[in-house]
Amino acid sequence: MKSFDTILKECEALSFDLNFTHAKKWKAEKSDRILVGYLPIYVPREIIHAANGLPVGIMGSGDRKQIIKGDAYYQSYICHFPRGIIELALDKNLDNFDGFMFPAICDCVRNLSGMFKLSQKGKFQRYFDYPQNFEPQTGGVFYIQEMEKVMEDMYAINKIKVTDEKLNKAIKLYNKNRKLIEAIYAIRQQYPWRLSAVETYHILRAGIVIPVEEHNEILSQVVEYISNERGEPMDNIRVVVSGSFCEQPPVGLIKSIEMAGCYIVDDDFMLGSRWIQGDINENSNSPLSALSSAYINQSTFSSAYYDVGNPKGKRLVDLAQKRNADGVIFSAASFCDPALLDRPEMQKECDAAGIPHINFQFHENTGQFKVIKEQAGTFSDSIKLWA
Amino acid sequence: MAAPTEAIKEKSMILQKDMLAKQFHDLSKAKELGKKVVYTFVPGNITELILSFDMLPVYPEINALQSGMRKKSASFIKDAEKIGFSEDVCTYVKCDIGMMLNGNIGPTGEKLPSPDLLLLSYTGCFTFLKWFENLERLYPGVPVAMLHTPYQEDGQITKDQIDYMVKQLKEDVIPKMEKVSGKKYDPARLSEMMKNSAKAEDLLVKVLESAKNVPTPIDAYFAGVYYIGPIFTAFRGTTAAVEYYTELWNEVQERMRLGLGPVTPEGEIKEQKFRLVMEGPPNWTNFREFWKIFYDMGAVIVASSYTKVGGVYDLGFRHDPTEPLESLAKYCMGCYTNMNLPQRVGLIEKYVKEYKADGFLINSIKSCNSFSAGQLMIMREIEQRCGVPVGFIESDLVDPRYFSYANIKNRLESYFQMLEQRKIILKRDGIEAG
Ligand code: SF4
Ligand code: SF4
């Protein structure tokens, strides 16, 4: 078994390897393997796995890459995320990828799918339309059709037929993955000092660029390590961070929140890996229906999804209460319409439930955290003082 | 700058003004008249279906743009920002929310009725979803019907997608409309209305395509949104819309016969120096000033993408009375903002070529990611494919803070100079422009 430090270092390196070396190496080992890049938030990775593919999460270039060409493709009032993606594409970081999936979360990501089409990046560029209708017979059927399109795209490349057996096997692997991730969150809920938010972030982010089998191995070891005492408890407040589901905050920002005296007990940074709540049926005669039903009935919430009937503000409050959080930090990317349009309503719900909150906006390449640190520090102090 | 004078109007414009005034008046009296009110959106609207239940549609974007034109949007937007809406987000939403916070007084000064049904058809823009989530909270208990329009991701409309939409119409939208209106769905009536829609659509296309003439009798952007297009949405399916477009088409034919140019608020454009294709929504807060920069320089817009958010009829789509629900589905999916980027580029390329344009111009709107994200790539593609000079300006729909007259004027002047130079060179080399 590797030492915990080695695991953490490896995960950190994997999370920010913008050349996706590990994934490309995996693909090179066999001729019928394919790489499918996907953007935030969620795609059913199981179908890619079952087609001998590796789903690779592309979460932007963060503060690890200078944006030169990307800026020439986007006006100043559009979030930073897509310009980083274009930069990666133009710099050949995404070469060797067979196709790309663009989940239907906002107009920027949607139009980015068209930009990939126009520049013919990859063999397919699939805009993955989620149903906004949550009736199984309507939206559920539509979702299956959307998955089938991607399966056809992949089949055209490697001629691998996705069987029910392969799909069920993939579902099982991803069930395990989500379960282990939730185990980490559960341990951190009780003992947040055992694994910092930044370490958690690296561990989860590494998981979206390597095979799930390898990630499950890493997660099992992490769970084992943090089942034992590690670190020192501090007099920190407990917060939920909300609004960073797509463009990722720089690691410095996450660190600043922690250093300012806040344990992040839940967040939406790597939300796609935790999108489905609970297990998906892994012994079904129709695994596509099982995936669809999980999407319809077991999805978590995010600003990028329609919520009438099950409002996000309430769900955020429930989450904060479940995690026993002292407060909520709204942290959204600048110019992120979905997150920012939700903010007033979500804040109102927090007020109604008596949950204190603060908010800030960031760019994935923000380099200055002084103000954020001060703001989070004051937030933490005031909660400690008045709680 | 001189104060704007009273705009010069043609008969069709007066007709339209009366129709709109009546519409807002009916809305203000809706509750007294026992009429049910449906809030919905322009792109991918299903007006005929709403009207077939004798309900009245309200389009929040139209209220927002009208507030912009009447200089009320700035304070509405500020009010929305005061309750927590970020400076960064779509100002249409903020303007609408601000208007509601201020008593929901519509553009004509009469109070708009609260909705009896919120009909969310969010073709081509995710912000619509957010907008309606907010409306749903402002009007608790009002039923919400959702019509999810799949995106034309592959550049086509598939049978699966049509089935999905028809199913939503049958299983969710229509039952909710029946419940709210207390009336049964009447397919025969809907089909009848669609006959009118198709007639109006034929006429609208004739009017828009008249701009292929040199000189053009219409301006397909400023006039397109000012008096050619707006009537379309709320009145599609009615005989009044057919009458209006008949009148308009007669006027346009007459202008062509006389060789007259487009009507502007200051009369007819005498000299047409530049023919442009325009992408992106206009600015509403300074609409007349903005337009004036163009007509003062002899620039006319011969085709625009914004006038296609309510339907790309010039590509052949017509509402079809023989399959009303399928045709509503196809209509929603066909709107401009629901077309993928390669399709958008293809359409603009076609416009530049078929309308013999000298240039392509983008008005990039700060509010609108649906339009703006990807526009710089569209610009490069058009430059490559058509070889015409491309121009780029920035403003906003209804937030006057983002309309800089001097900046836009400077940019446009340089752009027009570039077009002028090109014309001289092409003429010298004996090549026809366009
Ligand atoms: S950060 Fe927000 S606006 Fe930008 S691409 Fe992501 S979801 Fe869309
Ligand atoms: S983003 Fe654009 S299309 Fe969407 S509501 Fe705002 S202005 Fe309209």
GROMACS .gro file of C-alpha atoms in nm, chain A:
model
  387
    1MET     CA    1   0.000   0.000   0.000
    2LYS     CA    2   0.129   0.345  -0.093
    3SER     CA    3   0.190   0.599   0.179
    4PHE     CA    4  -0.083   0.854   0.226
    5ASP     CA    5   0.152   1.133   0.122
    6THR     CA    6   0.236   0.955  -0.201
    7ILE     CA    7  -0.133   0.909  -0.279
    8LEU     CA    8  -0.203   1.275  -0.212
    9LYS     CA    9   0.088   1.389  -0.426
   10GLU     CA   10  -0.011   1.163  -0.712
   11CYS     CA   11  -0.369   1.286  -0.700
   12GLU     CA   12  -0.259   1.647  -0.702
   13ALA     CA   13  -0.038   1.584  -1.005
   14LEU     CA   14  -0.317   1.400  -1.188
   15SER     CA   15  -0.576   1.666  -1.119
   16PHE     CA   16  -0.378   1.939  -1.286
   17ASP     CA   17  -0.213   1.749  -1.565
   18LEU     CA   18  -0.366   1.949  -1.846
   19ASN     CA   19  -0.206   1.717  -2.098
   20PHE     CA   20  -0.405   1.425  -1.963
   21THR     CA   21  -0.097   1.205  -1.987
   22HIS     CA   22  -0.237   0.923  -1.777
   23ALA     CA   23  -0.549   0.896  -1.988
   24LYS     CA   24  -0.357   0.910  -2.314
   25LYS     CA   25  -0.120   0.640  -2.191
   26TRP     CA   26  -0.417   0.423  -2.099
   27LYS     CA   27  -0.559   0.464  -2.446
   28ALA     CA   28  -0.229   0.381  -2.615
   29GLU     CA   29  -0.221   0.039  -2.448
   30LYS     CA   30  -0.496  -0.107  -2.668
   31SER     CA   31  -0.612  -0.017  -3.013
   32ASP     CA   32  -0.986  -0.029  -2.945
   33ARG     CA   33  -0.976   0.208  -2.650
   34ILE     CA   34  -1.118   0.557  -2.684
   35LEU     CA   35  -1.102   0.880  -2.487
   36VAL     CA   36  -1.416   1.084  -2.445
   37GLY     CA   37  -1.374   1.426  -2.290
   38TYR     CA   38  -1.670   1.571  -2.105
   39LEU     CA   39  -1.741   1.909  -1.960
   40PRO     CA   40  -1.911   1.986  -1.630
   41ILE     CA   41  -2.134   1.891  -1.473
   42TYR     CA   42  -2.252   1.537  -1.521
   43VAL     CA   43  -2.255   1.271  -1.789
   44PRO     CA   44  -2.339   0.903  -1.741
   45ARG     CA   45  -1.980   0.784  -1.754
   46GLU     CA   46  -2.099   0.426  -1.739
   47ILE     CA   47  -2.192   0.419  -2.107
   48ILE     CA   48  -1.842   0.532  -2.205
   49HIS     CA   49  -1.680   0.274  -1.982
   50ALA     CA   50  -1.897   0.003  -2.133
   51ALA     CA   51  -1.777   0.102  -2.482
   52ASN     CA   52  -1.411   0.053  -2.392
   53GLY     CA   53  -1.381   0.422  -2.336
   54LEU     CA   54  -1.233   0.639  -2.069
   55PRO     CA   55  -1.449   0.937  -1.976
   56VAL     CA   56  -1.217   1.227  -1.905
   57GLY     CA   57  -1.350   1.527  -1.717
   58ILE     CA   58  -1.226   1.856  -1.859
   59MET     CA   59  -1.273   2.109  -1.585
   60GLY     CA   60  -1.097   2.403  -1.745
   61SER     CA   61  -0.743   2.524  -1.739
   62GLY     CA   62  -0.766   2.693  -1.400
   63ASP     CA   63  -0.468   2.905  -1.305
   64ARG     CA   64  -0.226   2.657  -1.463
   65LYS     CA   65  -0.227   2.792  -1.813
   66GLN     CA   66  -0.183   3.133  -1.958
   67ILE     CA   67  -0.475   3.227  -2.177
   68ILE     CA   68  -0.364   3.394  -2.496
   69LYS     CA   69  -0.567   3.259  -2.785
   70GLY     CA   70  -0.879   3.180  -2.581
   71ASP     CA   71  -0.936   3.546  -2.507
   72ALA     CA   72  -0.961   3.620  -2.876
   73TYR     CA   73  -1.265   3.391  -2.891
   74TYR     CA   74  -1.461   3.540  -2.603
   75GLN     CA   75  -1.587   3.880  -2.507
   76SER     CA   76  -1.486   4.016  -2.169
   77TYR     CA   77  -1.831   3.956  -2.021
   78ILE     CA   78  -1.828   3.582  -2.071
   79CYS     CA   79  -1.701   3.359  -1.793
   80HIS     CA   80  -1.344   3.235  -1.801
   81PHE     CA   81  -1.417   2.866  -1.834
   82PRO     CA   82  -1.473   2.826  -2.211
   83ARG     CA   83  -1.171   3.037  -2.305
   84GLY     CA   84  -0.950   2.799  -2.107
   85ILE     CA   85  -1.107   2.506  -2.291
   86ILE     CA   86  -1.046   2.668  -2.630
   87GLU     CA   87  -0.687   2.736  -2.530
   88LEU     CA   88  -0.642   2.368  -2.442
   89ALA     CA   89  -0.793   2.268  -2.775
   90LEU     CA   90  -0.578   2.506  -2.978
   91ASP     CA   91  -0.264   2.408  -2.788
   92LYS     CA   92  -0.321   2.043  -2.874
   93ASN     CA   93  -0.371   1.937  -2.511
   94LEU     CA   94  -0.686   1.764  -2.626
   95ASP     CA   95  -0.532   1.585  -2.922
   96ASN     CA   96  -0.586   1.209  -2.909
   97PHE     CA   97  -0.930   1.255  -2.764
   98ASP     CA   98  -1.184   1.075  -2.979
   99GLY     CA   99  -1.485   1.278  -2.890
  100PHE     CA  100  -1.635   1.532  -2.658
  101MET     CA  101  -1.955   1.563  -2.463
  102PHE     CA  102  -2.102   1.899  -2.375
  103PRO     CA  103  -2.375   1.867  -2.115
  104ALA     CA  104  -2.670   2.102  -2.147
  105ILE     CA  105  -2.598   2.333  -1.856
  106CYS     CA  106  -2.577   2.679  -2.006
  107ASP     CA  107  -2.555   2.870  -2.331
  108CYS     CA  108  -2.176   2.904  -2.311
  109VAL     CA  109  -2.115   2.532  -2.293
  110ARG     CA  110  -2.383   2.475  -2.555
  111ASN     CA  111  -2.223   2.716  -2.800
  112LEU     CA  112  -1.881   2.578  -2.718
  113SER     CA  113  -2.004   2.248  -2.859
  114GLY     CA  114  -2.066   2.433  -3.186
  115MET     CA  115  -1.719   2.583  -3.177
  116PHE     CA  116  -1.574   2.235  -3.144
  117LYS     CA  117  -1.792   2.127  -3.435
  118LEU     CA  118  -1.679   2.416  -3.651
  119SER     CA  119  -1.315   2.346  -3.576
  120GLN     CA  120  -1.372   1.971  -3.609
  121LYS     CA  121  -1.201   1.889  -3.284
  122GLY     CA  122  -1.237   1.516  -3.214
  123LYS     CA  123  -1.437   1.265  -3.416
  124PHE     CA  124  -1.759   1.366  -3.245
  125GLN     CA  125  -1.874   1.666  -3.052
  126ARG     CA  126  -2.193   1.574  -2.878
  127TYR     CA  127  -2.412   1.827  -2.707
  128PHE     CA  128  -2.574   1.614  -2.440
  129ASP     CA  129  -2.924   1.748  -2.392
  130TYR     CA  130  -3.072   1.668  -2.052
  131PRO     CA  131  -3.446   1.639  -2.034
  132GLN     CA  132  -3.595   1.921  -1.832
  133ASN     CA  133  -3.909   1.719  -1.810
  134PHE     CA  134  -3.882   1.472  -1.523
  135GLU     CA  135  -4.162   1.238  -1.619
  136PRO     CA  136  -4.010   0.892  -1.680
  137GLN     CA  137  -4.227   0.828  -1.986
  138THR     CA  138  -4.135   1.160  -2.142
  139GLY     CA  139  -3.808   1.294  -2.008
  140GLY     CA  140  -3.683   0.946  -1.921
  141VAL     CA  141  -3.732   0.821  -2.276
  142PHE     CA  142  -3.564   1.132  -2.415
  143TYR     CA  143  -3.265   1.075  -2.188
  144ILE     CA  144  -3.225   0.720  -2.315
  145GLN     CA  145  -3.227   0.852  -2.671
  146GLU     CA  146  -2.957   1.102  -2.580
  147MET     CA  147  -2.740   0.823  -2.438
  148GLU     CA  148  -2.798   0.614  -2.750
  149LYS     CA  149  -2.664   0.893  -2.968
  150VAL     CA  150  -2.337   0.893  -2.775
  151MET     CA  151  -2.322   0.515  -2.797
  152GLU     CA  152  -2.356   0.541  -3.174
  153ASP     CA  153  -2.081   0.802  -3.183
  154MET     CA  154  -1.848   0.571  -2.996
  155TYR     CA  155  -1.945   0.266  -3.195
  156ALA     CA  156  -1.855   0.444  -3.515
  157ILE     CA  157  -1.501   0.478  -3.383
  158ASN     CA  158  -1.409   0.147  -3.222
  159LYS     CA  159  -1.695  -0.083  -3.328
  160ILE     CA  160  -1.739  -0.202  -2.970
  161LYS     CA  161  -2.094  -0.298  -2.893
  162VAL     CA  162  -2.221  -0.191  -2.555
  163THR     CA  163  -2.391  -0.495  -2.402
  164ASP     CA  164  -2.618  -0.502  -2.098
  165GLU     CA  165  -2.356  -0.704  -1.921
  166LYS     CA  166  -2.084  -0.446  -1.980
  167LEU     CA  167  -2.315  -0.168  -1.877
  168ASN     CA  168  -2.414  -0.340  -1.556
  169LYS     CA  169  -2.049  -0.396  -1.479
  170ALA     CA  170  -1.976  -0.026  -1.534
  171ILE     CA  171  -2.274   0.074  -1.320
  172LYS     CA  172  -2.138  -0.142  -1.042
  173LEU     CA  173  -1.795   0.021  -1.063
  174TYR     CA  174  -1.939   0.372  -1.052
  175ASN     CA  175  -2.175   0.279  -0.769
  176LYS     CA  176  -1.869   0.180  -0.575
  177ASN     CA  177  -1.696   0.502  -0.672
  178ARG     CA  178  -1.981   0.720  -0.548
  179LYS     CA  179  -2.015   0.516  -0.232
  180LEU     CA  180  -1.648   0.560  -0.147
  181ILE     CA  181  -1.664   0.932  -0.217
  182GLU     CA  182  -1.965   0.963   0.007
  183ALA     CA  183  -1.779   0.766   0.274
  184ILE     CA  184  -1.504   1.028   0.259
  185TYR     CA  185  -1.757   1.308   0.295
  186ALA     CA  186  -1.921   1.125   0.582
  187ILE     CA  187  -1.592   1.087   0.768
  188ARG     CA  188  -1.504   1.447   0.698
  189GLN     CA  189  -1.840   1.554   0.832
  190GLN     CA  190  -1.742   1.419   1.169
  191TYR     CA  191  -1.367   1.471   1.152
  192PRO     CA  192  -1.305   1.744   0.898
  193TRP     CA  193  -0.945   1.789   1.008
  194ARG     CA  194  -0.851   1.441   0.888
  195LEU     CA  195  -0.857   1.540   0.521
  196SER     CA  196  -0.843   1.901   0.412
  197ALA     CA  197  -1.080   2.039   0.150
  198VAL     CA  198  -0.790   2.087  -0.090
  199GLU     CA  199  -0.677   1.726  -0.043
  200THR     CA  200  -1.034   1.609  -0.095
  201TYR     CA  201  -1.054   1.821  -0.407
  202HIS     CA  202  -0.739   1.669  -0.553
  203ILE     CA  203  -0.854   1.317  -0.477
  204LEU     CA  204  -1.188   1.371  -0.647
  205ARG     CA  205  -1.048   1.561  -0.940
  206ALA     CA  206  -0.788   1.292  -1.005
  207GLY     CA  207  -1.076   1.049  -1.035
  208ILE     CA  208  -1.220   1.208  -1.344
  209VAL     CA  209  -0.906   1.162  -1.553
  210ILE     CA  210  -0.815   0.801  -1.471
  211PRO     CA  211  -0.999   0.469  -1.504
  212VAL     CA  212  -1.264   0.421  -1.237
  213GLU     CA  213  -1.103   0.096  -1.125
  214GLU     CA  214  -0.785   0.282  -1.034
  215HIS     CA  215  -0.976   0.557  -0.866
  216ASN     CA  216  -1.174   0.311  -0.659
  217GLU     CA  217  -0.847   0.167  -0.540
  218ILE     CA  218  -0.723   0.511  -0.438
  219LEU     CA  219  -1.050   0.596  -0.265
  220SER     CA  220  -1.050   0.270  -0.068
  221GLN     CA  221  -0.705   0.350   0.060
  222VAL     CA  222  -0.802   0.707   0.146
  223VAL     CA  223  -1.104   0.584   0.339
  224GLU     CA  224  -0.881   0.347   0.528
  225TYR     CA  225  -0.628   0.618   0.610
  226ILE     CA  226  -0.879   0.870   0.730
  227SER     CA  227  -1.068   0.616   0.935
  228ASN     CA  228  -0.780   0.668   1.172
  229GLU     CA  229  -0.693   0.991   1.342
  230ARG     CA  230  -0.492   1.235   1.137
  231GLY     CA  231  -0.424   1.604   1.193
  232GLU     CA  232  -0.546   1.819   1.477
  233PRO     CA  233  -0.899   1.946   1.536
  234MET     CA  234  -0.917   2.324   1.520
  235ASP     CA  235  -1.168   2.576   1.638
  236ASN     CA  236  -1.312   2.621   1.289
  237ILE     CA  237  -1.664   2.683   1.174
  238ARG     CA  238  -1.828   2.442   0.930
  239VAL     CA  239  -1.943   2.570   0.591
  240VAL     CA  240  -2.101   2.446   0.272
  241VAL     CA  241  -1.962   2.606  -0.044
  242SER     CA  242  -2.213   2.645  -0.325
  243GLY     CA  243  -2.201   2.779  -0.682
  244SER     CA  244  -1.873   2.641  -0.819
  245PHE     CA  245  -2.022   2.350  -1.009
  246CYS     CA  246  -1.871   2.438  -1.347
  247GLU     CA  247  -1.579   2.680  -1.363
  248GLN     CA  248  -1.360   2.562  -1.077
  249PRO     CA  249  -1.226   2.796  -0.814
  250PRO     CA  250  -0.847   2.809  -0.801
  251VAL     CA  251  -0.704   2.583  -0.532
  252GLY     CA  252  -0.572   2.896  -0.362
  253LEU     CA  253  -0.929   3.004  -0.303
  254ILE     CA  254  -1.028   2.677  -0.140
  255LYS     CA  255  -0.713   2.696   0.071
  256SER     CA  256  -0.791   3.053   0.173
  257ILE     CA  257  -1.135   2.957   0.297
  258GLU     CA  258  -0.982   2.683   0.510
  259MET     CA  259  -0.702   2.901   0.637
  260ALA     CA  260  -0.956   3.164   0.736
  261GLY     CA  261  -1.104   2.917   0.983
  262CYS     CA  262  -1.370   2.732   0.785
  263TYR     CA  263  -1.403   2.358   0.743
  264ILE     CA  264  -1.568   2.294   0.407
  265VAL     CA  265  -1.800   2.008   0.496
  266ASP     CA  266  -1.975   2.001   0.160
  267ASP     CA  267  -1.929   2.168  -0.176
  268ASP     CA  268  -2.023   2.139  -0.541
  269PHE     CA  269  -1.672   2.146  -0.690
  270MET     CA  270  -1.665   1.799  -0.843
  271LEU     CA  271  -2.037   1.765  -0.851
  272GLY     CA  272  -2.053   1.537  -1.155
  273SER     CA  273  -1.887   1.254  -0.963
  274ARG     CA  274  -2.154   1.285  -0.694
  275TRP     CA  275  -2.448   1.373  -0.915
  276ILE     CA  276  -2.648   1.058  -0.867
  277GLN     CA  277  -2.752   1.010  -0.506
  278GLY     CA  278  -2.739   0.649  -0.398
  279ASP     CA  279  -2.690   0.339  -0.606
  280ILE     CA  280  -2.809   0.271  -0.957
  281ASN     CA  281  -2.963  -0.070  -1.018
  282GLU     CA  282  -2.667  -0.283  -1.129
  283ASN     CA  283  -2.857  -0.600  -1.217
  284SER     CA  284  -3.114  -0.460  -1.451
  285ASN     CA  285  -3.234  -0.617  -1.777
  286SER     CA  286  -3.235  -0.269  -1.917
  287PRO     CA  287  -2.937  -0.082  -1.778
  288LEU     CA  288  -3.007   0.222  -1.995
  289SER     CA  289  -3.344   0.251  -1.824
  290ALA     CA  290  -3.169   0.215  -1.490
  291LEU     CA  291  -2.934   0.501  -1.576
  292SER     CA  292  -3.222   0.711  -1.698
  293SER     CA  293  -3.431   0.642  -1.393
  294ALA     CA  294  -3.138   0.734  -1.170
  295TYR     CA  295  -3.104   1.064  -1.354
  296ILE     CA  296  -3.475   1.138  -1.325
  297ASN     CA  297  -3.517   1.033  -0.963
  298GLN     CA  298  -3.180   1.049  -0.793
  299SER     CA  299  -3.014   1.364  -0.923
  300THR     CA  300  -2.881   1.615  -0.679
  301PHE     CA  301  -2.939   1.985  -0.742
  302SER     CA  302  -2.750   2.261  -0.912
  303SER     CA  303  -2.823   2.601  -1.058
  304ALA     CA  304  -2.784   2.462  -1.405
  305TYR     CA  305  -3.097   2.246  -1.370
  306TYR     CA  306  -3.460   2.341  -1.367
  307ASP     CA  307  -3.602   2.297  -1.021
  308VAL     CA  308  -3.967   2.389  -1.018
  309GLY     CA  309  -4.133   2.149  -0.780
  310ASN     CA  310  -3.813   2.083  -0.590
  311PRO     CA  311  -3.653   2.421  -0.526
  312LYS     CA  312  -3.277   2.442  -0.491
  313GLY     CA  313  -3.283   2.691  -0.207
  314LYS     CA  314  -3.461   2.439   0.012
  315ARG     CA  315  -3.230   2.161  -0.099
  316LEU     CA  316  -2.928   2.371  -0.012
  317VAL     CA  317  -3.071   2.441   0.332
  318ASP     CA  318  -3.136   2.067   0.379
  319LEU     CA  319  -2.779   1.990   0.281
  320ALA     CA  320  -2.639   2.251   0.519
  321GLN     CA  321  -2.851   2.111   0.799
  322LYS     CA  322  -2.759   1.752   0.720
  323ARG     CA  323  -2.392   1.849   0.731
  324ASN     CA  324  -2.446   2.041   1.048
  325ALA     CA  325  -2.298   2.348   0.881
  326ASP     CA  326  -2.274   2.685   1.052
  327GLY     CA  327  -2.294   2.879   0.730
  328VAL     CA  328  -2.299   2.882   0.353
  329ILE     CA  329  -2.042   3.041   0.126
  330PHE     CA  330  -2.176   3.131  -0.218
  331SER     CA  331  -1.882   3.116  -0.448
  332ALA     CA  332  -1.967   3.157  -0.815
  333ALA     CA  333  -1.761   3.224  -1.123
  334SER     CA  334  -1.797   3.578  -1.251
  335PHE     CA  335  -2.046   3.601  -1.536
  336CYS     CA  336  -2.191   3.261  -1.454
  337ASP     CA  337  -2.556   3.329  -1.528
  338PRO     CA  338  -2.695   3.006  -1.381
  339ALA     CA  339  -2.520   3.044  -1.045
  340LEU     CA  340  -2.566   3.417  -1.015
  341LEU     CA  341  -2.931   3.419  -1.113
  342ASP     CA  342  -3.001   3.167  -0.839
  343ARG     CA  343  -2.816   3.348  -0.569
  344PRO     CA  344  -3.088   3.587  -0.440
  345GLU     CA  345  -3.336   3.305  -0.400
  346MET     CA  346  -3.090   3.072  -0.233
  347GLN     CA  347  -2.983   3.346   0.004
  348LYS     CA  348  -3.344   3.411   0.091
  349GLU     CA  349  -3.392   3.047   0.182
  350CYS     CA  350  -3.080   3.053   0.398
  351ASP     CA  351  -3.209   3.365   0.573
  352ALA     CA  352  -3.542   3.197   0.635
  353ALA     CA  353  -3.365   2.898   0.789
  354GLY     CA  354  -3.136   3.123   0.995
  355ILE     CA  355  -2.822   3.009   0.814
  356PRO     CA  356  -2.562   3.286   0.780
  357HIS     CA  357  -2.400   3.328   0.441
  358ILE     CA  358  -2.149   3.532   0.248
  359ASN     CA  359  -2.068   3.539  -0.120
  360PHE     CA  360  -1.786   3.605  -0.356
  361GLN     CA  361  -1.714   3.574  -0.724
  362PHE     CA  362  -1.399   3.438  -0.879
  363HIS     CA  363  -1.228   3.357  -1.206
  364GLU     CA  364  -1.059   3.021  -1.236
  365ASN     CA  365  -0.730   3.209  -1.267
  366THR     CA  366  -0.785   3.459  -0.987
  367GLY     CA  367  -0.448   3.502  -0.819
  368GLN     CA  368  -0.536   3.730  -0.527
  369PHE     CA  369  -0.711   3.584  -0.227
  370LYS     CA  370  -0.646   3.844   0.036
  371VAL     CA  371  -0.995   3.991   0.025
  372ILE     CA  372  -1.159   3.649   0.017
  373LYS     CA  373  -0.950   3.536   0.312
  374GLU     CA  374  -1.044   3.840   0.511
  375GLN     CA  375  -1.409   3.804   0.426
  376ALA     CA  376  -1.413   3.435   0.519
  377GLY     CA  377  -1.217   3.513   0.836
  378THR     CA  378  -1.467   3.775   0.946
  379PHE     CA  379  -1.749   3.535   0.864
  380SER     CA  380  -1.592   3.262   1.074
  381ASP     CA  381  -1.519   3.500   1.362
  382SER     CA  382  -1.869   3.640   1.367
  383ILE     CA  383  -2.021   3.294   1.373
  384LYS     CA  384  -1.792   3.186   1.656
  385LEU     CA  385  -1.877   3.500   1.845
  386TRP     CA  386  -2.254   3.482   1.810
  387ALA     CA  387  -2.315   3.110   1.793
   0.00000   0.00000   0.00000
